[in-house]
XYZ file of C-alpha atoms in Angstrom:
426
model
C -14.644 8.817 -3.906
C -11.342 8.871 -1.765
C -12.550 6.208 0.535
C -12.288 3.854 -2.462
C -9.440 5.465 -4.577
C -7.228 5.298 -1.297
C -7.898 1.596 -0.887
C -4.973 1.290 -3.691
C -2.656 3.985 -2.603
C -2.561 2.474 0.445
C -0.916 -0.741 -1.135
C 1.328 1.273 -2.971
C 2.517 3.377 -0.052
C 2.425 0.067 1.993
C 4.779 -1.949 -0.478
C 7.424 1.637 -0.687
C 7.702 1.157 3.192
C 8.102 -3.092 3.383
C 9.623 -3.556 0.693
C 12.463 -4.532 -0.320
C 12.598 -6.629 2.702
C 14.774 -4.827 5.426
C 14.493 -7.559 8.667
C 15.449 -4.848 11.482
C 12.553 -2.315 10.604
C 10.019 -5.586 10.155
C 11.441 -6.953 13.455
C 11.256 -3.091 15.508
C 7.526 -2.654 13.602
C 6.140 -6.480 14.574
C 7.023 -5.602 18.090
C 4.696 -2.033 18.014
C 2.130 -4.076 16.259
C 2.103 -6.391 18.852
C 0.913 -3.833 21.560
C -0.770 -1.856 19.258
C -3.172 -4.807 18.415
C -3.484 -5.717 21.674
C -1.605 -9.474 20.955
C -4.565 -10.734 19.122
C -6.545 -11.045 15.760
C -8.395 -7.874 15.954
C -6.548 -6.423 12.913
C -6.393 -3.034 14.309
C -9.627 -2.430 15.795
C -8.903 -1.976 19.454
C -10.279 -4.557 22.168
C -12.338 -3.725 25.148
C -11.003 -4.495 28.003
C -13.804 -2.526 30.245
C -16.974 -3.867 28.815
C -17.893 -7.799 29.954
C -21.033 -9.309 29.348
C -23.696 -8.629 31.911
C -25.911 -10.880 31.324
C -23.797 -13.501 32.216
C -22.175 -11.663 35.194
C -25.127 -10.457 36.808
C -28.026 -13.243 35.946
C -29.739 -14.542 38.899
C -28.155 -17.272 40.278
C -30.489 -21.179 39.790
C -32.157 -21.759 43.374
C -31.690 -25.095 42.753
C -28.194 -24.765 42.014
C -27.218 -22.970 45.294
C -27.970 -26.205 48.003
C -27.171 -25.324 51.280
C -23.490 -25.725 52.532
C -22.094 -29.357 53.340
C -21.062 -29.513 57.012
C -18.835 -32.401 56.100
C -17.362 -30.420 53.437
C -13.666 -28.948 54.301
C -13.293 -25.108 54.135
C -10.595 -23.632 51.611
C -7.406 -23.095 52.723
C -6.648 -19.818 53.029
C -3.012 -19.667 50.330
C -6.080 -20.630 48.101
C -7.559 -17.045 48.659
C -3.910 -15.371 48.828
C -3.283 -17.132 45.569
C -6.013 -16.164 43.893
C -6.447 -12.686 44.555
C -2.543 -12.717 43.749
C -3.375 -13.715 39.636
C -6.283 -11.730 39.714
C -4.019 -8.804 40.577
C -1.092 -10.523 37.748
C -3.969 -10.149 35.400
C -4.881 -6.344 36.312
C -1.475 -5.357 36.205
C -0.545 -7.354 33.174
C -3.727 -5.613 31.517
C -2.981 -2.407 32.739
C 0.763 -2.462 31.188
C -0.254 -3.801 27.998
C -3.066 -0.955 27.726
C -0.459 1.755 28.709
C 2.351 0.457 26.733
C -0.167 -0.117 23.857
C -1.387 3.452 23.972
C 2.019 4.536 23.703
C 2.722 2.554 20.516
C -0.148 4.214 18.725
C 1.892 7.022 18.290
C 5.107 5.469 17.985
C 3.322 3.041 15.226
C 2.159 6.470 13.501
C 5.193 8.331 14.015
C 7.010 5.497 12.349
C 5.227 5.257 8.947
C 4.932 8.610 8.924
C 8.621 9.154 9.443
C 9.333 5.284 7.188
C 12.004 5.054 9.963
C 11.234 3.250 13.610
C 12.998 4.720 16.412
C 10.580 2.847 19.876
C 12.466 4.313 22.840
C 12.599 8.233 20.907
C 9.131 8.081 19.836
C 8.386 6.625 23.346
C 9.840 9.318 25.308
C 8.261 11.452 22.626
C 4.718 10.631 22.986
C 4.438 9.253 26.497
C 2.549 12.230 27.806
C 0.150 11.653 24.856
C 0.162 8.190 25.391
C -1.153 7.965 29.231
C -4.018 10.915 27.925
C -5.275 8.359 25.478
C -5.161 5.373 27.692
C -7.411 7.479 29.988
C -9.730 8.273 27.608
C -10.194 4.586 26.369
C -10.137 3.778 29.877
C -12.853 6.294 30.771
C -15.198 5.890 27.504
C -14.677 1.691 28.790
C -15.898 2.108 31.944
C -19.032 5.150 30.707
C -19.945 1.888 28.782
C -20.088 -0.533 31.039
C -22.064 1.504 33.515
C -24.387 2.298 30.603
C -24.976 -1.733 30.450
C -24.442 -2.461 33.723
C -26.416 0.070 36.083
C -30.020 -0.906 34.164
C -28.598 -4.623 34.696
C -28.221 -4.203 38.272
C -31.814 -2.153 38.388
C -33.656 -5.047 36.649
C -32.268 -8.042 39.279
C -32.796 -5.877 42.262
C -36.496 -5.003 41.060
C -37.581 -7.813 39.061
C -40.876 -10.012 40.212
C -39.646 -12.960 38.536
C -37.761 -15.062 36.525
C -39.648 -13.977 32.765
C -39.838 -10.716 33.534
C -35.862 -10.589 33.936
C -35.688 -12.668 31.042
C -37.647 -10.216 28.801
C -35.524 -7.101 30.143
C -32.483 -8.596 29.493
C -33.229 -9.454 26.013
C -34.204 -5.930 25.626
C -31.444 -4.647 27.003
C -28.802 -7.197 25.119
C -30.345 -4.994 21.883
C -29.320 -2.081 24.020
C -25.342 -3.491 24.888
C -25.490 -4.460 20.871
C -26.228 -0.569 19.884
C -23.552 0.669 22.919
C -20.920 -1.764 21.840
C -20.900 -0.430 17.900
C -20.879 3.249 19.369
C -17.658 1.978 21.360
C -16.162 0.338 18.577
C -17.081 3.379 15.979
C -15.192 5.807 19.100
C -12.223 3.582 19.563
C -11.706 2.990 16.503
C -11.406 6.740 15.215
C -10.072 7.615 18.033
C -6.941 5.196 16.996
C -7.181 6.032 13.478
C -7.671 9.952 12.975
C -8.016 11.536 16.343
C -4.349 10.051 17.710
C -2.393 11.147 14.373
C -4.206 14.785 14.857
C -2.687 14.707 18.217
C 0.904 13.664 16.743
C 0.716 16.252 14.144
C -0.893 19.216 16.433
C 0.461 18.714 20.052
C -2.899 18.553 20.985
C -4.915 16.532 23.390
C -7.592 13.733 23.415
C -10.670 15.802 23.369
C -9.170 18.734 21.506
C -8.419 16.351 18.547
C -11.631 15.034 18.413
C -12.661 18.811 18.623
C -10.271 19.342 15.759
C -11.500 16.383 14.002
C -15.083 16.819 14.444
C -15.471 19.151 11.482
C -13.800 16.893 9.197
C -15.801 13.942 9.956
C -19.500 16.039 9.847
C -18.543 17.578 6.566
C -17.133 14.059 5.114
C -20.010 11.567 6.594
C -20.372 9.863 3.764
C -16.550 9.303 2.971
C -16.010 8.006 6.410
C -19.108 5.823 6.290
C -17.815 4.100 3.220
C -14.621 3.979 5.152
C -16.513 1.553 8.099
C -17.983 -0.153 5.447
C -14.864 -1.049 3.782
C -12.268 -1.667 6.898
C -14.862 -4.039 8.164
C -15.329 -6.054 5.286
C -11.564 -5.949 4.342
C -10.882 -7.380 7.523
C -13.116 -9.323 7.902
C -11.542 -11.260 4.659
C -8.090 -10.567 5.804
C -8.172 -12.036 9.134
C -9.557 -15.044 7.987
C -7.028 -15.776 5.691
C -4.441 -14.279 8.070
C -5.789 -16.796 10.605
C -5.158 -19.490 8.847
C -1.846 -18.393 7.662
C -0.411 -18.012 11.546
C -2.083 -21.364 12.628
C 0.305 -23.340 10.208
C 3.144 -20.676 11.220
C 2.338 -21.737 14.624
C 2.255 -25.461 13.863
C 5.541 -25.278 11.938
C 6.797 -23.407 15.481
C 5.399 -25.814 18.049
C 7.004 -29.084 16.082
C 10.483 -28.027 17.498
C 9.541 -27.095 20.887
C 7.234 -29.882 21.737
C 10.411 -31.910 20.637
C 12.360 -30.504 22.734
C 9.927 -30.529 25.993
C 9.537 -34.183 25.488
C 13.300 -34.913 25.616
C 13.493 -32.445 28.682
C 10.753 -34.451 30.362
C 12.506 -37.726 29.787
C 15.353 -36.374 31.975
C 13.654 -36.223 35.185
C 12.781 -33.689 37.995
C 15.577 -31.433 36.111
C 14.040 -31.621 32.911
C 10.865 -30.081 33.955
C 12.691 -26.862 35.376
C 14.400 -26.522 31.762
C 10.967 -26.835 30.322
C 10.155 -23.374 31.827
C 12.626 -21.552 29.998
C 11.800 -23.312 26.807
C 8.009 -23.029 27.242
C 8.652 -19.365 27.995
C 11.000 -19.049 24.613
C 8.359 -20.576 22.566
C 5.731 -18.199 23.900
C 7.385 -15.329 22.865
C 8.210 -16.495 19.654
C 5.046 -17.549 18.397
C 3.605 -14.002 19.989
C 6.309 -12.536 17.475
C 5.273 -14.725 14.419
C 1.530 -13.588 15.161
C 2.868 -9.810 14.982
C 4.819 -10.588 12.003
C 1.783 -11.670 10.027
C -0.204 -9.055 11.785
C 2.506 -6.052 10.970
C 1.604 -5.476 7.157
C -2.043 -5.755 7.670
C -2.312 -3.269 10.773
C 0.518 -1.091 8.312
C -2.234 -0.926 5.204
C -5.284 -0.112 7.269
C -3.246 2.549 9.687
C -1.749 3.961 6.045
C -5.782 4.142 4.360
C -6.645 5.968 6.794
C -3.822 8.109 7.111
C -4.357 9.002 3.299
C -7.852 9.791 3.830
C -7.252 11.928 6.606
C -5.409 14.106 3.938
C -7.572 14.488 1.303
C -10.667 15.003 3.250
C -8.512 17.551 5.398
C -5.037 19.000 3.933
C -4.195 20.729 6.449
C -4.384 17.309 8.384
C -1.653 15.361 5.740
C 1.123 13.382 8.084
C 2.088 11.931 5.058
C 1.999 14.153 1.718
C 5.432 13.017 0.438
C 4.434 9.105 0.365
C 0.927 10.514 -0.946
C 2.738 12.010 -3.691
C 5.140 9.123 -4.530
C 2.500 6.587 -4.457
C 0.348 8.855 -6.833
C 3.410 9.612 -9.266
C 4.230 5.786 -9.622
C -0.077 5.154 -10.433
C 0.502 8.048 -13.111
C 3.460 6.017 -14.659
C 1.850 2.963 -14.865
C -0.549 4.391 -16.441
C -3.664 3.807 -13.699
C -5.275 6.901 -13.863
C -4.826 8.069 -17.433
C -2.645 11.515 -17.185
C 0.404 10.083 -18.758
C -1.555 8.861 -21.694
C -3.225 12.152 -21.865
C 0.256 13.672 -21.911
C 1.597 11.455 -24.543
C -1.602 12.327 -26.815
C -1.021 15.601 -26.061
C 2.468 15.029 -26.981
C 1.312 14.229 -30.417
C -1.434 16.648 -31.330
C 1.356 19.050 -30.682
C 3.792 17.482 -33.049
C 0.773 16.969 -35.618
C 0.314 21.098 -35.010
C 3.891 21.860 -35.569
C 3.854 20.070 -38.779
C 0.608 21.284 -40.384
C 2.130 24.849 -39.303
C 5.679 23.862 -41.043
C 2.887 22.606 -44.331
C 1.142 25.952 -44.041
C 4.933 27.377 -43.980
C 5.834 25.771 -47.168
C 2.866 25.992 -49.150
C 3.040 30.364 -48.756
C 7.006 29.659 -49.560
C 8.012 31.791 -46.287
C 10.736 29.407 -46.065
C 11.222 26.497 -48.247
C 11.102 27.137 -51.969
C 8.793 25.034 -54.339
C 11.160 22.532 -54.899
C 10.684 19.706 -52.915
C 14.439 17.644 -52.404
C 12.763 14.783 -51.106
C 10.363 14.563 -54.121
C 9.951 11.137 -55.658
C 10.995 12.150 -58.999
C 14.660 13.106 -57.760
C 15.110 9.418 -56.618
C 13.357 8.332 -60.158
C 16.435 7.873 -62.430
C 14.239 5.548 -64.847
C 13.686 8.725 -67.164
C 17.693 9.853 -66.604
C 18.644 6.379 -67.636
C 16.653 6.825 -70.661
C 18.145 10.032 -71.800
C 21.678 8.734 -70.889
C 21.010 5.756 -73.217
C 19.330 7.361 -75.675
C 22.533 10.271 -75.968
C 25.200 7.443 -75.238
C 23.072 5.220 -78.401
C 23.407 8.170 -80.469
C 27.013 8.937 -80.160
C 27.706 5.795 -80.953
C 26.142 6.093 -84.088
C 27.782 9.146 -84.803
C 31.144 7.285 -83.929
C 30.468 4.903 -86.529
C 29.591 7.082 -89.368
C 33.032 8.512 -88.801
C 34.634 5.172 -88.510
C 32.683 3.916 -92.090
C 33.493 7.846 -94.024
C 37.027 6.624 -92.684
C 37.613 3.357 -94.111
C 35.898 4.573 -97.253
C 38.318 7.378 -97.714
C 41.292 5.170 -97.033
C 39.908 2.588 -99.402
C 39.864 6.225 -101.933
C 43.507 6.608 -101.019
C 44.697 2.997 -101.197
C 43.161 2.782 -104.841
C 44.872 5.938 -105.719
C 48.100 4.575 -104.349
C 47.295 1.734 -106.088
C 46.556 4.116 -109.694
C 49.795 5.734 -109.246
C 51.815 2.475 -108.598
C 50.857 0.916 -111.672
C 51.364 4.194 -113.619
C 55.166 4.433 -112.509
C 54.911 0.296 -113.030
C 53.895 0.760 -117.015
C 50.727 -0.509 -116.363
């Protein structure tokens, strides 16, 4: 099943892009991650930042918790009102930039592994159009949610006889929020994870890549199921043991700066304005610590489900060349079995060739009968033998002609010897 074999290309393709360690593209990637995840824990699935929970925004207020208004109590001032509809509007427009800029960085984030180079202001300009059409759509699909939740909310205060019957409707309709919330999560989170790179790779919109994608997902249910399955467990684990990991990061960050802010505070009226610039420092960097914990993990699930994009949909591949590399180095270490299969190959064909090259000699097509590596031409035990035995014999015959020799000089001396005494008188 590709929703399970991609679990460990994803690692492979993963490690090709991080490692070896190159501090500029980690640094350029922690900072995407960090809009892309929305500056928190969620480990790729995207926040809502539409849906709130009803029940505790619109539950009846306690009649005994509303008394009636103190006449000796002093009325607000009214910088109390400017100030706070002031943060609340900090807080809209910090949420609103963070959810643009974040949209943006999905494709930038995709572009990037898919290009294993980061470029943020290129890809920016690149995908900004893109970028505002998805934030719309989240920002649309958000608020279709929240009126789904909130609308039957509203109904059931306005028309409700008392306090268990509201109660028992909001219970029922918390089961409700529970079933609209997974739908939201499923959307967002495919939208993010299939439907955005579709857009990257097509030029097309929101709705016409979900159009796009549609097919792929009906005809692959059960690969994308398992995929669910498997993201949320993996994460699930992940972020648990990631959490921990950035709390002691962050501990082994604060040490310094609370260090610091204590001396500053010893100084005096002055020290507290240079606290501000050092609080500020040490927000950012612990936001970038966070990211650069966060980076590989958001890298390995964006890079699953890139791969199974691909092989449940060629013609949807953004990234066939890291597919292909991470595939060639499981086939040389042997994961998978082909290279083995080669190498046994390898040798049934060499076992072939020689029984053809036996078949060859024993017809004598080629070789003659005579075999030159034979045993017996390296056995010189018989050769020895022979060599001994003819050497033995000549030397016998050398000394039957030394004895027939001495014998016929020991003739010749006696004849010497016959004559000598004849001349002698003897």
């Amino acid at each position: 099943m590709d929703a399970v074999d991609d679990l460990g290309d994803a690692i492979d393709v993963t490690r090709d892009l991080l490692l070896p360690i190159r501090p500029w593209l980690w640094l350029k990637l922690a900072i995407v991650v960090l809009f892309v995840t929305g500056i928190g824990l969620g480990g790729g699935i995207p926040s809502d930042p539409g849906i709130v929970s009803e029940t505790e925004e619109l539950a009846p207020a306690d009649p005994a918790a509303d008394p009636a208004a103190d006449p000796m109590a002093e009325p607000l001032p009214d910088e109390f009102f400017a100030i706070a509809l002031a943060l609340v509007l900090l807080a809209v427009l910090l949420w609103l930039f963070f959810a643009i800029v974040g949209a943006i960085m999905e494709f930038v984030f995709v572009e990037s592994l898919r290009s294993n180079d980061v470029r943020i202001r290129r890809f920016s300009r690149e995908n900004l159009g893109r970028g505002l059409r998805l934030f719309g759509f989240r920002l649309l699909v958000g608020l279709l949610s929240f009126a789904v939740l909130a609308v039957p909310a509203a109904a059931i205060v306005l028309t409700a006889s008392g306090t268990e019957a509201i109660l028992g409707s909001f219970l029922l309709l918390a089961l409700v929020g529970i079933g609209v919330g997974l739908v939201y999560v499923i959307v967002m989170r495919f939208t993010s994870e299939f439907v955005a790179p579709i857009m990257l790779l097509e030029s097309r919109g929101v709705l016409s890549g979900w159009r796009r994608f549609w097919p792929t997902l009906t005809g692959n249910w059960s690969e994308y199921l398992v995929y669910l399955l498997l993201v949320w467990i993996l994460q699930l684990v992940v972020n648990i043991a990631a959490g921990f990991l950035i709390l002691f990061a962050l501990v082994l960050v604060a040490i310094p700066f609370v260090i610091l802010l204590v001396l500053l505070v010893m100084l005096g009226e002055i020290g507290f304005l240079l606290a501000i610039p050092v609080v500020l420092l040490g927000v950012l960097v612990a936001l970038l610590v966070v990211a650069l914990i966060q980076m590989p993990i958001r890298t390995y699930f964006q890079y699953y489900a890139l791969l199974l994009l691909g092989d449940t949909n060629r013609d949807l591949d953004l990234i066939p060349d890291q597919r292909a590399a991470a595939r060639d180095d499981d086939e040389r270490d042997g994961r998978d079995g082909p290279i083995s299969a080669g190498r046994e190959d390898h040798w049934e064909a060499d076992e072939s060739e020689s029984d053809r090259r036996d078949d060859r000699d024993d017809e004598g097509a080629i070789w003659d009968d005579s075999d030159p590596w034979d045993d017996s031409s390296w056995d010189d035990s018989s050769d020895r033998e022979s060599r001994n035995e003819n050497d033995a014999g000549d030397w016998d015959v050398f000394d039957d002609d030394r004895e027939a020799n001495e014998d016929s000089d020991h003739d010749g001396d006696d004849e010497d010897g016959d004559d000598r005494d004849e001349r002698r008188g003897w």
